Short mmCIF file of C-alpha atoms in Angstrom, two decimals:
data_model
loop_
_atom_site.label_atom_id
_atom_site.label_comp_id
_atom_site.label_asym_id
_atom_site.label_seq_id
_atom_site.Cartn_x
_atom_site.Cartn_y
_atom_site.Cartn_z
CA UNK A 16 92.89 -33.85 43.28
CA UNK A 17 89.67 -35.22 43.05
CA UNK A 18 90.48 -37.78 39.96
CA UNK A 19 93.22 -39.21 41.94
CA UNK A 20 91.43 -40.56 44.65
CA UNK A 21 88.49 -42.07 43.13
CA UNK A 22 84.50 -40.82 42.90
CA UNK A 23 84.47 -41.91 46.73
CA UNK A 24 81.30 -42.77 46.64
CA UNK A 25 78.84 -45.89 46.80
CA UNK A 26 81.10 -49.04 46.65
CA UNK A 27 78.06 -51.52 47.19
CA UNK A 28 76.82 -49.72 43.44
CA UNK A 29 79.29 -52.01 41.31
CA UNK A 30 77.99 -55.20 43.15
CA UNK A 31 74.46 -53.87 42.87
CA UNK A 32 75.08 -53.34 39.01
CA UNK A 33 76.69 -56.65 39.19
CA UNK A 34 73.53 -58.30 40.40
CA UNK A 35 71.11 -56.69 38.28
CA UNK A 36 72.91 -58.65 35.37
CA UNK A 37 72.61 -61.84 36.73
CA UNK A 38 68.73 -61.03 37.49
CA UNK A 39 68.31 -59.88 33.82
CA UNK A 40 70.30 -63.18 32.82
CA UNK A 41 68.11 -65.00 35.30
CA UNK A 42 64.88 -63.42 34.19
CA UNK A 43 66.15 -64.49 30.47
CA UNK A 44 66.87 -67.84 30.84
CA UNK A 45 63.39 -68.28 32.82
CA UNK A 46 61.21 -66.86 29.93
CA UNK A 47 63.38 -69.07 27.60
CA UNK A 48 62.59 -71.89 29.37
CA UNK A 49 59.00 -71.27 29.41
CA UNK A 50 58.85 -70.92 25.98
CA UNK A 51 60.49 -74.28 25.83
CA UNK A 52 57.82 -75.93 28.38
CA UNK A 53 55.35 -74.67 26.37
CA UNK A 54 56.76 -75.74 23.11
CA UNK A 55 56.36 -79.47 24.28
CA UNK A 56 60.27 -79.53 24.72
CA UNK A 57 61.59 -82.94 25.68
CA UNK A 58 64.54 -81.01 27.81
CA UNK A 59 63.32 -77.42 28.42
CA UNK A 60 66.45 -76.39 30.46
CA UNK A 61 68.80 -77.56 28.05
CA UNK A 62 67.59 -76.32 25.23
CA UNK A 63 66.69 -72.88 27.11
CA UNK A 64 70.62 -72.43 28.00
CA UNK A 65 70.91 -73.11 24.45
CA UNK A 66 68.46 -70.12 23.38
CA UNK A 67 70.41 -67.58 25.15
CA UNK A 68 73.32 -68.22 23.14
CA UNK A 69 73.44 -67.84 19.38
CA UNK A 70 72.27 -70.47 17.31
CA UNK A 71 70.04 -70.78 14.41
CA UNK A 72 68.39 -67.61 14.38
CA UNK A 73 64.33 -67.65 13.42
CA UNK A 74 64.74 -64.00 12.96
CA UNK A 75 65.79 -61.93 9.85
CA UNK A 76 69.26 -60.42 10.28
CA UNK A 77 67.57 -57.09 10.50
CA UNK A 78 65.30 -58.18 13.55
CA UNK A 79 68.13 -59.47 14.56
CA UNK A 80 70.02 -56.72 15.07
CA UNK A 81 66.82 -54.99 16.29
CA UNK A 82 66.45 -58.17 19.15
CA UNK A 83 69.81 -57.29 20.61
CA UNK A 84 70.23 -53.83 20.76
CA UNK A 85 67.36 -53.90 22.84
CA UNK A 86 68.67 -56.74 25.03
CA UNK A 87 71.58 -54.47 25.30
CA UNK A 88 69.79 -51.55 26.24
CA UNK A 89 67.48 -52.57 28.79
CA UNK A 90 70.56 -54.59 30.64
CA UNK A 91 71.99 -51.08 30.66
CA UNK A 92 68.83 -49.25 31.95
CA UNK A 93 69.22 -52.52 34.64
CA UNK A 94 72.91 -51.53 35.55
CA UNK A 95 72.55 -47.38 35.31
CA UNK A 96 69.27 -47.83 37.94
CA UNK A 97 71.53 -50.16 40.13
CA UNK A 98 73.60 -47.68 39.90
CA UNK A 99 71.82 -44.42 40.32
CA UNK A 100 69.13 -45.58 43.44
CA UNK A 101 70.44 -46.46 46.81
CA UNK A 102 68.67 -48.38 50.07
CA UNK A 103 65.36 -49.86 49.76
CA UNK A 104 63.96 -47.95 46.15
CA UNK A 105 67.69 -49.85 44.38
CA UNK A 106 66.10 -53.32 44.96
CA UNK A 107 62.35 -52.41 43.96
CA UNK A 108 63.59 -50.60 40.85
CA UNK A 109 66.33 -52.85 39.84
CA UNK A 110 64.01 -55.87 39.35
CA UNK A 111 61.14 -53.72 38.35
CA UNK A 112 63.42 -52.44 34.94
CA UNK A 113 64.73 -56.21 34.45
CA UNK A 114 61.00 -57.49 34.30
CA UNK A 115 60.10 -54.54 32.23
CA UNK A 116 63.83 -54.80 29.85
CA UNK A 117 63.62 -58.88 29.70
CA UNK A 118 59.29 -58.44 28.96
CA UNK A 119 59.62 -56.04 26.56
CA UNK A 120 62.29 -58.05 24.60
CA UNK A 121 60.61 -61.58 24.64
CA UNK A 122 57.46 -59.63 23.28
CA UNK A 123 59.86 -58.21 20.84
CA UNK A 124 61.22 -61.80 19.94
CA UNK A 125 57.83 -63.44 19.70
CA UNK A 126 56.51 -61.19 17.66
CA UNK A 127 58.90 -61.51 14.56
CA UNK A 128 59.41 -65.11 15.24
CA UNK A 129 59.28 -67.13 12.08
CA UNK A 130 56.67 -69.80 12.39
CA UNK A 131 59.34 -72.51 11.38
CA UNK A 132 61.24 -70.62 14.42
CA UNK A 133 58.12 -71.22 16.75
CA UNK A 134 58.26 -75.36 15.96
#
């Protein structure tokens, strides 16, 4: 039986889909901290670590909502292409959707930024 034994097939995938998060978590926490370097921040990694995570929000609940679903969907484009390519092409693509997922969303985020958010 074929479900007993398992797909059988590329092993390396889950580590592969495993690393693409921690790019797209990398790739985060580097725009964040630009944005905090830019900002005049007094301690730009701190307080970028402190972006990723939820605090006060200069975005309507709405935008939001909005913000992360697309966080959420381009860290799953990042894991299915991690997935889905093999050899050489899995690197190339895999960072190629994080820039695009992690670009897209800090457009996405600076664009419906509050100016009291952008202080």
């Amino acid at each position: 039986m074929y479900l007993a034994r398992g797909s059988g097939g590329d092993a390396d995938g889950w580590f592969w889909a495993l690393g693409a998060l921690a790019l797209y978590a990398l790739i985060s926490y580097g725009l964040a901290y630009r944005a905090r370097t830019r900002r005049g921040s007094r301690h730009p990694a701190h307080d970028a670590l402190h972006d990723l995570k939820d605090r006060e929000e200069p975005q309507a609940p709405g935008q939001r909502l909005v913000s992360r679903v697309i966080m959420l969907v381009g860290g799953g484009a990042t894991v299915l292409v991690a997935l889905a390519t093999s050899g050489a092409l899995r690197a190339a693509a895999v960072a190629g959707t994080a820039a695009v997922a992690v670009t897209l969303w800090a457009y996405y985020d600076h664009r419906t930024e509050t100016p009291a958010g952008r202080r």
